[in-house]
CSV table of C-alpha atoms and ligand atoms in Angstrom, one decimal:
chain,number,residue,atom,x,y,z
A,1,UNK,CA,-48.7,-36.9,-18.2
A,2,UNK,CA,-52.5,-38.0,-17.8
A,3,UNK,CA,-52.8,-39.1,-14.5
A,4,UNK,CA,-56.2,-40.4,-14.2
A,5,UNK,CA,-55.4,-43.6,-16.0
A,6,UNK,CA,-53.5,-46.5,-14.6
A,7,UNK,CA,-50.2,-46.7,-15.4
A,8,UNK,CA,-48.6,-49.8,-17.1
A,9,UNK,CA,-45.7,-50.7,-15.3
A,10,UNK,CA,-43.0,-53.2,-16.5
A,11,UNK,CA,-41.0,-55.4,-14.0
A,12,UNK,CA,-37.4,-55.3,-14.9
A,13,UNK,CA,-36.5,-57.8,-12.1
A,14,UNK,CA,-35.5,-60.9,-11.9
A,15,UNK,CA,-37.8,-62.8,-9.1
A,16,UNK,CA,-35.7,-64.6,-6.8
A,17,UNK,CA,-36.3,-68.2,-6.5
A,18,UNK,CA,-34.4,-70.5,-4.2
A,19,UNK,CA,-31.7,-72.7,-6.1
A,20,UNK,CA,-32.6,-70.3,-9.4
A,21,UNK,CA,-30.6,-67.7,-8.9
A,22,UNK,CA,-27.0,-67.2,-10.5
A,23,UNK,CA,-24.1,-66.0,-8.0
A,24,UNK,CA,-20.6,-64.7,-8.9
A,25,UNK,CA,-17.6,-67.3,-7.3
A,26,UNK,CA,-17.3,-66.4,-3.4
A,27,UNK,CA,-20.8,-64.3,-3.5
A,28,UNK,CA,-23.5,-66.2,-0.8
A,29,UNK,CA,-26.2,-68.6,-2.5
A,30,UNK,CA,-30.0,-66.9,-2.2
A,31,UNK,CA,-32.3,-68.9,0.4
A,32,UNK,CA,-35.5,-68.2,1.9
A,33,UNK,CA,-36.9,-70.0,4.5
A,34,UNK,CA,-39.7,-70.1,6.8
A,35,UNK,CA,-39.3,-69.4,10.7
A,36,UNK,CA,-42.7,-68.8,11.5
A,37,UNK,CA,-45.3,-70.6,9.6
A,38,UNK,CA,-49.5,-70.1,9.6
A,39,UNK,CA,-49.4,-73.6,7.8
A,40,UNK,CA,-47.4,-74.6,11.6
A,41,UNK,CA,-50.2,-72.9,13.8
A,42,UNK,CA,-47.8,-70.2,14.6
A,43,UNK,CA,-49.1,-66.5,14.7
A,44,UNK,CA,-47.9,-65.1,11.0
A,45,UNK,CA,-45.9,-66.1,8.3
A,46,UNK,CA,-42.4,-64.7,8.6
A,47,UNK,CA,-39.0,-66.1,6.3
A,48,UNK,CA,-35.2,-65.6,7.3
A,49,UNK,CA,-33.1,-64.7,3.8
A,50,UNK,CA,-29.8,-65.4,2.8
A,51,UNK,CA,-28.3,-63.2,-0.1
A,52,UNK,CA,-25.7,-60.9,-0.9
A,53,UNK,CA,-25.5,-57.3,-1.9
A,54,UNK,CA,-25.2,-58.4,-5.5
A,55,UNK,CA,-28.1,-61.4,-5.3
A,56,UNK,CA,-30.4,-60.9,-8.5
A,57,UNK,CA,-31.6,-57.5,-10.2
A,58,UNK,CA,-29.0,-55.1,-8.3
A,59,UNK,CA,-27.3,-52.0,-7.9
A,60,UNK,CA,-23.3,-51.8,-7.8
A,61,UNK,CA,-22.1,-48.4,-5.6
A,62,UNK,CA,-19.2,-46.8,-6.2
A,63,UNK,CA,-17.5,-48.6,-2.6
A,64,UNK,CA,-18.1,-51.9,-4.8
A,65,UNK,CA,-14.4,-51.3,-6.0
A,66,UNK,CA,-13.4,-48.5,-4.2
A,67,UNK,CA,-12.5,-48.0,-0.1
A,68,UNK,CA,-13.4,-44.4,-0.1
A,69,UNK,CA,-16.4,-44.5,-3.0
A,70,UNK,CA,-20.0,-43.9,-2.0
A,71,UNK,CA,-21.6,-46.6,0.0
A,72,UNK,CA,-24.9,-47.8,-1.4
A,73,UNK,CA,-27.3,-45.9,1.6
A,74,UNK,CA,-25.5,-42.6,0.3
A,75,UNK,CA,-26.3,-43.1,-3.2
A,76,UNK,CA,-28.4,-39.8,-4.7
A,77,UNK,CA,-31.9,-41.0,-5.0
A,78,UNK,CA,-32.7,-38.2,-7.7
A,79,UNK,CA,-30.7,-40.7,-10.0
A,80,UNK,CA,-33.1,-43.5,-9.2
A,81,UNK,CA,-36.6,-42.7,-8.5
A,82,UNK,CA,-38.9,-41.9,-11.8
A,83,UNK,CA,-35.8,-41.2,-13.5
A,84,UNK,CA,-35.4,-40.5,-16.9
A,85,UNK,CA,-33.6,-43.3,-18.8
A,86,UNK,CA,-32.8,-44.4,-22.5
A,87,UNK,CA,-32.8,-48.5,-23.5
A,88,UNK,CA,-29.9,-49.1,-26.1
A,89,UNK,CA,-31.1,-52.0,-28.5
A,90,UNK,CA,-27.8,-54.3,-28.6
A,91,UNK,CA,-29.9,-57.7,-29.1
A,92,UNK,CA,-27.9,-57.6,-32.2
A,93,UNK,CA,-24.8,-58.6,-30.5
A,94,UNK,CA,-23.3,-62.4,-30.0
A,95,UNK,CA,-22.0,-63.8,-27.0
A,96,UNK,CA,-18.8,-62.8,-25.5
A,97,UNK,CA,-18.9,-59.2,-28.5
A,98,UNK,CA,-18.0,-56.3,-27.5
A,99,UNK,CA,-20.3,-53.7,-27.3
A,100,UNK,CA,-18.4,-50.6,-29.2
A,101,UNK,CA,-19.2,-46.9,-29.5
A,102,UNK,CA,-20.8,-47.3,-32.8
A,103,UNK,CA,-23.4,-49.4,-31.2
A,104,UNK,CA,-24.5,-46.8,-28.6
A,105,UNK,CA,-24.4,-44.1,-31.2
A,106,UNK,CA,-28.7,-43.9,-31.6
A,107,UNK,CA,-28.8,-44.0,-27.7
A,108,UNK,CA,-26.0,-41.6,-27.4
A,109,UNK,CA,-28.2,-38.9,-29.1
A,110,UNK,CA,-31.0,-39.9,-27.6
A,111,UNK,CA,-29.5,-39.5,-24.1
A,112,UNK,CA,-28.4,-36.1,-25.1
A,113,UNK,CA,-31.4,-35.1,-26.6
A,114,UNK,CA,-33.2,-35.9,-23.1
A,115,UNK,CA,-31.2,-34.8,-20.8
A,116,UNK,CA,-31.1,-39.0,-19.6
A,117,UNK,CA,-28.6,-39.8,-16.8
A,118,UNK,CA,-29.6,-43.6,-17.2
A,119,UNK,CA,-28.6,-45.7,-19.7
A,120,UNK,CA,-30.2,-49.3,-20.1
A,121,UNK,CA,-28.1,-52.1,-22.8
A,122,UNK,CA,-30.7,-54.3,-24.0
A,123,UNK,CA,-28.8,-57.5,-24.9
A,124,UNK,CA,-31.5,-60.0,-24.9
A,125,UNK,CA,-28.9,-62.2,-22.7
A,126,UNK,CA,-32.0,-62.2,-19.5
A,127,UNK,CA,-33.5,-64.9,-21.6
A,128,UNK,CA,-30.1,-67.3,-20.2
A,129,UNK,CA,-30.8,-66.1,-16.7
A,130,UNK,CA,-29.9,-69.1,-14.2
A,131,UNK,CA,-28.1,-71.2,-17.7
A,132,UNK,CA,-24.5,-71.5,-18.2
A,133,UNK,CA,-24.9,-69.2,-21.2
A,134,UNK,CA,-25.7,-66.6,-18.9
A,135,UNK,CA,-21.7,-65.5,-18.5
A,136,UNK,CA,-21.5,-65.1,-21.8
A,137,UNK,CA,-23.3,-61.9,-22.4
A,138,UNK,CA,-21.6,-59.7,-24.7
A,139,UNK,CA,-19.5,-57.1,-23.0
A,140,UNK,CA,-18.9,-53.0,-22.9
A,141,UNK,CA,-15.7,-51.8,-24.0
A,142,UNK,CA,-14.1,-49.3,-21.1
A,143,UNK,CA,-13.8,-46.8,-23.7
A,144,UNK,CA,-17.2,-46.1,-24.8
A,145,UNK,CA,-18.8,-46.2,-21.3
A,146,UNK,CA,-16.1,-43.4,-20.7
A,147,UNK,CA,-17.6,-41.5,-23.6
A,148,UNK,CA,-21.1,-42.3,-22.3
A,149,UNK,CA,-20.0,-40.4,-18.6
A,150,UNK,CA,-18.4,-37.3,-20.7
A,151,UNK,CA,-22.0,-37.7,-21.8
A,152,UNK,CA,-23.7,-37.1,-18.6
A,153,UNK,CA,-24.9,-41.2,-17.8
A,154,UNK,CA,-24.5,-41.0,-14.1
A,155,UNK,CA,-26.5,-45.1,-14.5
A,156,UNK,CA,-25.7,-48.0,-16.5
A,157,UNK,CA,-27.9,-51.0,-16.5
A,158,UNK,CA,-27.7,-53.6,-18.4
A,159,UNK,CA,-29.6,-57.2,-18.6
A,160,UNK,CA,-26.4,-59.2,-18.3
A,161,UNK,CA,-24.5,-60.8,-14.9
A,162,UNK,CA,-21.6,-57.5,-15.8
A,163,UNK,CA,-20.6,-55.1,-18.0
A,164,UNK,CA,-17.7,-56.4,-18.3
A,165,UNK,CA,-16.4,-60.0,-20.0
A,166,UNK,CA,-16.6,-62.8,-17.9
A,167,UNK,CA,-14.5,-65.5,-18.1
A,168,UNK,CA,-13.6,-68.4,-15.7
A,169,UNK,CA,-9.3,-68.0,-15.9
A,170,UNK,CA,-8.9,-64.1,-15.8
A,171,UNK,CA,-11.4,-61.2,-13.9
A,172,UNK,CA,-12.0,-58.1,-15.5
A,173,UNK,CA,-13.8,-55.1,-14.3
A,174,UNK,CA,-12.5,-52.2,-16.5
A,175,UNK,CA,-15.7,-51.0,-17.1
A,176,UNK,CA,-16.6,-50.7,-13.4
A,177,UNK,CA,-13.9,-49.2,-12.8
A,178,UNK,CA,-14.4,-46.5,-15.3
A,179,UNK,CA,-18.1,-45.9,-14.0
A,180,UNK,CA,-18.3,-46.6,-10.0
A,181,UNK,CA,-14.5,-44.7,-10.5
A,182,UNK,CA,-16.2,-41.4,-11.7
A,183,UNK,CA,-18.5,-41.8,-9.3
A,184,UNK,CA,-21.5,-43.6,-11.4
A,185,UNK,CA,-23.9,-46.3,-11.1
A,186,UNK,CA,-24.3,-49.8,-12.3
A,187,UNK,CA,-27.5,-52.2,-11.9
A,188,UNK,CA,-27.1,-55.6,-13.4
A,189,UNK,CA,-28.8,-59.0,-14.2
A,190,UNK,CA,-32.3,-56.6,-15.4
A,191,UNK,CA,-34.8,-58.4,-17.5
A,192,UNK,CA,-37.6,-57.3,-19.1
A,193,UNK,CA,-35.5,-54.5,-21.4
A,194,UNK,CA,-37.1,-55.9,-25.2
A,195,UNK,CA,-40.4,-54.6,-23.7
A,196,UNK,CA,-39.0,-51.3,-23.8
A,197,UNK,CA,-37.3,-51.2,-27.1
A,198,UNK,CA,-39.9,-52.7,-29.0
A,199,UNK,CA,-42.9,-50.9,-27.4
A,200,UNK,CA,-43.1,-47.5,-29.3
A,201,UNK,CA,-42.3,-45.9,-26.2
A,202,UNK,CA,-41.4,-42.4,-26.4
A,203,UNK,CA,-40.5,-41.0,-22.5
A,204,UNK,CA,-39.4,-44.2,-20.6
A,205,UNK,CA,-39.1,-43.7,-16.8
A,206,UNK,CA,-37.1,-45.8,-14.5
A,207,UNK,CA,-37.1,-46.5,-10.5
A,208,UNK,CA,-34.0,-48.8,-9.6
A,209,UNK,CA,-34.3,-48.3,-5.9
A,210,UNK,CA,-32.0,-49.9,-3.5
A,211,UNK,CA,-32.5,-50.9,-0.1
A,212,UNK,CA,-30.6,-48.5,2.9
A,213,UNK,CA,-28.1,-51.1,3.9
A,214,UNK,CA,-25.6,-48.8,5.8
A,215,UNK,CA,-22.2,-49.2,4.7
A,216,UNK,CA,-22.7,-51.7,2.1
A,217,UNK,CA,-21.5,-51.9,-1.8
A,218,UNK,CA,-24.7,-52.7,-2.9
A,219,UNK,CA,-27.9,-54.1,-2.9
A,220,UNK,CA,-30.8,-56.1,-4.5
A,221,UNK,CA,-33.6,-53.8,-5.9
A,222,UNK,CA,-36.8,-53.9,-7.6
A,223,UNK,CA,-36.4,-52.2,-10.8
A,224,UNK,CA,-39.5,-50.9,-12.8
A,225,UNK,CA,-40.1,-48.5,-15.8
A,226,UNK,CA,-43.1,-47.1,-17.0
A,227,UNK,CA,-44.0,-44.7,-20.4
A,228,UNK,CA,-44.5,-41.1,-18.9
A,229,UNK,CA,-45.5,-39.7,-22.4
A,230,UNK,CA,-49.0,-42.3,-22.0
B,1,ZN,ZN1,-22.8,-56.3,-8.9
Protein backbone atom coordinates (compact mmCIF):
# COMPACT_ATOMS: atom_id res chain seq x y z
CA UNK A 1 0.00 0.00 0.00
CA UNK A 2 1.35 3.69 -0.60
CA UNK A 3 1.13 5.22 2.57
CA UNK A 4 2.12 8.71 2.03
CA UNK A 5 -1.20 9.61 0.51
CA UNK A 6 -4.35 10.12 2.39
CA UNK A 7 -6.64 7.54 2.33
CA UNK A 8 -10.23 7.90 1.12
CA UNK A 9 -12.39 6.52 3.56
CA UNK A 10 -16.16 5.64 3.03
CA UNK A 11 -18.71 5.86 5.99
CA UNK A 12 -20.81 2.83 5.97
CA UNK A 13 -22.98 4.21 8.85
CA UNK A 14 -25.94 5.32 9.34
CA UNK A 15 -25.76 8.75 11.48
CA UNK A 16 -28.05 8.66 14.27
CA UNK A 17 -30.49 11.32 14.39
CA UNK A 18 -33.13 11.66 17.13
CA UNK A 19 -36.80 10.53 15.90
CA UNK A 20 -34.87 9.15 12.55
CA UNK A 21 -33.85 6.11 13.42
CA UNK A 22 -35.75 2.74 12.79
CA UNK A 23 -36.13 0.26 15.91
CA UNK A 24 -37.24 -3.48 15.83
CA UNK A 25 -40.83 -3.93 18.14
CA UNK A 26 -39.68 -3.92 21.94
CA UNK A 27 -36.00 -2.46 21.01
CA UNK A 28 -35.57 1.22 22.97
CA UNK A 29 -36.20 4.46 20.74
CA UNK A 30 -32.52 6.47 20.08
CA UNK A 31 -32.46 9.98 22.07
CA UNK A 32 -29.81 12.32 22.74
CA UNK A 33 -30.08 14.94 24.98
CA UNK A 34 -28.21 17.62 26.50
CA UNK A 35 -27.26 17.62 30.36
CA UNK A 36 -24.73 20.05 30.36
CA UNK A 37 -24.90 22.82 27.89
CA UNK A 38 -22.03 25.83 26.90
CA UNK A 39 -25.19 27.42 25.15
CA UNK A 40 -26.58 27.28 29.40
CA UNK A 41 -23.31 28.78 30.87
CA UNK A 42 -22.35 25.44 32.12
CA UNK A 43 -18.60 24.25 31.89
CA UNK A 44 -18.75 21.80 28.64
CA UNK A 45 -21.14 20.35 26.46
CA UNK A 46 -22.01 16.86 27.61
CA UNK A 47 -25.39 14.59 26.15
CA UNK A 48 -27.13 11.51 28.07
CA UNK A 49 -28.07 8.66 25.14
CA UNK A 50 -30.69 6.32 25.02
CA UNK A 51 -30.25 3.34 22.53
CA UNK A 52 -30.08 -0.23 22.33
CA UNK A 53 -27.48 -2.74 21.46
CA UNK A 54 -29.02 -2.94 18.01
CA UNK A 55 -29.69 1.06 17.53
CA UNK A 56 -28.48 1.99 13.90
CA UNK A 57 -25.21 0.59 11.94
CA UNK A 58 -24.54 -2.53 14.41
CA UNK A 59 -23.06 -5.63 15.19
CA UNK A 60 -25.18 -8.85 16.23
CA UNK A 61 -22.84 -11.44 18.67
CA UNK A 62 -23.33 -14.75 18.69
CA UNK A 63 -25.19 -14.30 22.65
CA UNK A 64 -27.85 -12.25 20.36
CA UNK A 65 -29.70 -15.71 20.04
CA UNK A 66 -27.72 -17.85 22.04
CA UNK A 67 -27.31 -18.08 26.27
CA UNK A 68 -23.88 -19.56 25.98
CA UNK A 69 -22.63 -17.77 22.46
CA UNK A 70 -19.93 -15.11 22.57
CA UNK A 71 -20.91 -11.84 24.16
CA UNK A 72 -20.05 -8.79 22.00
CA UNK A 73 -16.71 -7.55 24.36
CA UNK A 74 -15.33 -11.12 23.46
CA UNK A 75 -15.82 -10.88 19.95
CA UNK A 76 -12.14 -11.49 17.90
CA UNK A 77 -11.13 -8.13 16.87
CA UNK A 78 -8.79 -9.68 13.99
CA UNK A 79 -12.33 -10.20 12.22
CA UNK A 80 -13.04 -6.50 12.46
CA UNK A 81 -10.21 -4.10 12.25
CA UNK A 82 -8.74 -3.38 8.56
CA UNK A 83 -10.23 -6.58 7.61
CA UNK A 84 -10.48 -7.97 4.41
CA UNK A 85 -13.98 -8.03 3.05
CA UNK A 86 -15.88 -8.67 -0.40
CA UNK A 87 -19.32 -6.41 -1.34
CA UNK A 88 -21.88 -8.84 -3.20
CA UNK A 89 -23.83 -6.56 -5.77
CA UNK A 90 -27.55 -7.80 -5.06
CA UNK A 91 -29.18 -4.21 -6.01
CA UNK A 92 -30.73 -6.44 -8.58
CA UNK A 93 -33.09 -7.96 -6.19
CA UNK A 94 -36.88 -6.75 -5.29
CA UNK A 95 -38.35 -6.27 -2.04
CA UNK A 96 -39.19 -9.17 0.15
CA UNK A 97 -36.68 -11.77 -2.77
CA UNK A 98 -34.73 -14.07 -1.64
CA UNK A 99 -31.32 -13.79 -2.01
CA UNK A 100 -30.20 -17.48 -3.44
CA UNK A 101 -26.80 -19.13 -3.88
CA UNK A 102 -26.70 -18.19 -7.47
CA UNK A 103 -26.60 -14.70 -6.53
CA UNK A 104 -23.55 -14.84 -4.26
CA UNK A 105 -21.80 -17.08 -6.81
CA UNK A 106 -19.17 -13.90 -8.26
CA UNK A 107 -18.62 -13.07 -4.47
CA UNK A 108 -18.34 -16.61 -3.52
CA UNK A 109 -15.13 -16.81 -5.70
CA UNK A 110 -14.02 -13.74 -4.91
CA UNK A 111 -14.11 -14.51 -1.18
CA UNK A 112 -12.16 -17.60 -1.84
CA UNK A 113 -9.87 -16.14 -4.09
CA UNK A 114 -8.90 -13.60 -1.05
CA UNK A 115 -8.92 -15.39 1.63
CA UNK A 116 -12.17 -12.70 2.79
CA UNK A 117 -13.80 -13.60 6.19
CA UNK A 118 -16.29 -10.67 5.55
CA UNK A 119 -18.90 -10.62 3.39
CA UNK A 120 -21.01 -7.31 2.58
CA UNK A 121 -24.81 -7.84 0.54
CA UNK A 122 -25.22 -4.70 -1.27
CA UNK A 123 -29.01 -4.42 -1.71
CA UNK A 124 -29.50 -0.84 -2.28
CA UNK A 125 -32.44 -1.13 0.41
CA UNK A 126 -30.16 1.98 2.84
CA UNK A 127 -31.75 4.30 0.42
CA UNK A 128 -35.41 3.36 2.55
CA UNK A 129 -33.58 3.85 5.85
CA UNK A 130 -36.12 5.38 8.50
CA UNK A 131 -39.41 4.64 5.54
CA UNK A 132 -41.78 1.96 5.87
CA UNK A 133 -40.16 0.31 2.92
CA UNK A 134 -37.23 -0.26 4.89
CA UNK A 135 -38.63 -3.90 6.23
CA UNK A 136 -38.91 -5.00 3.12
CA UNK A 137 -35.39 -5.60 2.03
CA UNK A 138 -34.97 -8.61 0.23
CA UNK A 139 -33.84 -11.55 2.36
CA UNK A 140 -30.85 -14.44 2.63
CA UNK A 141 -31.98 -17.83 2.34
CA UNK A 142 -30.46 -20.03 5.49
CA UNK A 143 -29.01 -22.27 3.07
CA UNK A 144 -26.65 -20.25 1.09
CA UNK A 145 -25.29 -18.30 4.19
CA UNK A 146 -24.52 -21.93 5.40
CA UNK A 147 -22.52 -22.49 2.22
CA UNK A 148 -20.96 -19.00 2.58
CA UNK A 149 -19.54 -20.30 6.49
CA UNK A 150 -18.33 -23.77 4.79
CA UNK A 151 -16.71 -20.99 2.88
CA UNK A 152 -14.73 -19.43 5.58
CA UNK A 153 -17.23 -15.91 6.05
CA UNK A 154 -16.73 -15.56 9.75
CA UNK A 155 -18.91 -11.67 8.93
CA UNK A 156 -21.98 -10.96 7.18
CA UNK A 157 -23.09 -7.40 6.61
CA UNK A 158 -25.65 -6.36 4.91
CA UNK A 159 -27.45 -2.81 4.22
CA UNK A 160 -30.86 -3.98 5.31
CA UNK A 161 -32.76 -3.86 9.07
CA UNK A 162 -31.87 -8.30 8.91
CA UNK A 163 -30.89 -10.91 7.00
CA UNK A 164 -33.69 -12.45 7.39
CA UNK A 165 -37.50 -11.66 6.05
CA UNK A 166 -39.32 -9.39 8.02
CA UNK A 167 -42.75 -9.41 8.39
CA UNK A 168 -45.25 -7.93 10.92
CA UNK A 169 -47.47 -11.56 11.78
CA UNK A 170 -44.53 -14.25 11.95
CA UNK A 171 -40.54 -13.67 13.14
CA UNK A 172 -37.92 -15.27 11.47
CA UNK A 173 -34.32 -15.55 12.16
CA UNK A 174 -33.09 -18.69 10.34
CA UNK A 175 -30.31 -17.06 9.02
CA UNK A 176 -28.99 -15.78 12.41
CA UNK A 177 -29.24 -18.71 13.56
CA UNK A 178 -27.24 -20.38 11.04
CA UNK A 179 -24.42 -17.63 11.36
CA UNK A 180 -24.23 -16.27 15.23
CA UNK A 181 -25.03 -20.50 15.64
CA UNK A 182 -21.55 -21.33 14.02
CA UNK A 183 -20.12 -18.88 15.88
CA UNK A 184 -20.21 -15.87 13.06
CA UNK A 185 -20.95 -12.31 12.87
CA UNK A 186 -23.68 -10.13 11.58
CA UNK A 187 -23.60 -6.14 11.16
CA UNK A 188 -26.86 -4.71 9.86
CA UNK A 189 -28.62 -1.48 8.72
CA UNK A 190 -24.95 -0.42 6.66
CA UNK A 191 -25.20 2.24 4.01
CA UNK A 192 -22.94 3.41 1.87
CA UNK A 193 -22.22 -0.33 0.04
CA UNK A 194 -23.03 1.01 -3.95
CA UNK A 195 -19.82 3.13 -3.34
CA UNK A 196 -17.96 0.04 -3.09
CA UNK A 197 -19.41 -2.00 -5.87
CA UNK A 198 -19.35 0.58 -8.30
CA UNK A 199 -15.96 2.12 -7.53
CA UNK A 200 -13.39 -0.15 -9.44
CA UNK A 201 -12.12 -1.09 -6.25
CA UNK A 202 -9.85 -3.93 -6.21
CA UNK A 203 -8.65 -4.71 -2.22
CA UNK A 204 -11.57 -3.30 -0.11
CA UNK A 205 -10.83 -3.19 3.62
CA UNK A 206 -13.32 -3.03 6.34
CA UNK A 207 -13.26 -1.81 10.21
CA UNK A 208 -16.78 -2.66 11.89
CA UNK A 209 -15.65 -2.07 15.39
CA UNK A 210 -17.98 -2.40 18.33
CA UNK A 211 -17.96 -0.83 21.49
CA UNK A 212 -16.72 -3.18 24.85
CA UNK A 213 -20.11 -3.38 26.42
CA UNK A 214 -19.41 -6.30 28.87
CA UNK A 215 -21.92 -8.87 28.63
CA UNK A 216 -24.02 -7.52 25.96
CA UNK A 217 -25.46 -9.06 22.44
CA UNK A 218 -24.38 -6.33 20.60
CA UNK A 219 -23.64 -2.94 19.90
CA UNK A 220 -23.73 0.14 17.59
CA UNK A 221 -20.53 0.71 15.56
CA UNK A 222 -19.01 2.97 13.21
CA UNK A 223 -18.30 0.94 10.12
CA UNK A 224 -15.75 2.22 7.47
CA UNK A 225 -13.96 0.73 4.35
CA UNK A 226 -11.24 1.99 2.51
CA UNK A 227 -9.33 0.60 -1.02
CA UNK A 228 -5.89 -0.88 0.34
CA UNK A 229 -4.73 -1.61 -3.35
CA UNK A 230 -4.75 2.75 -3.78
ZN1 LIG B 1 -29.22 -6.78 15.31
Amino acid sequence: MASNCPRTIIDLTHALVPGQVPACPGHPCYTASPCLSLAAGEFANVHALTLGTHTGTHIDAPYHFFADGTTVDRLDLSLLSAAPAVVADLRGKRARERIVWADLADAAEEVKARGARVLLLCTGWSRHWNTEVYSTHPFMDAEAARRLLDLGVKVLGLDTMSPDKVTADEECADVHHVVLGSGGIIVENLTGLGTLVGGGWKRIVVSLLPLSLAGCDGSPIRAVAWDDDV
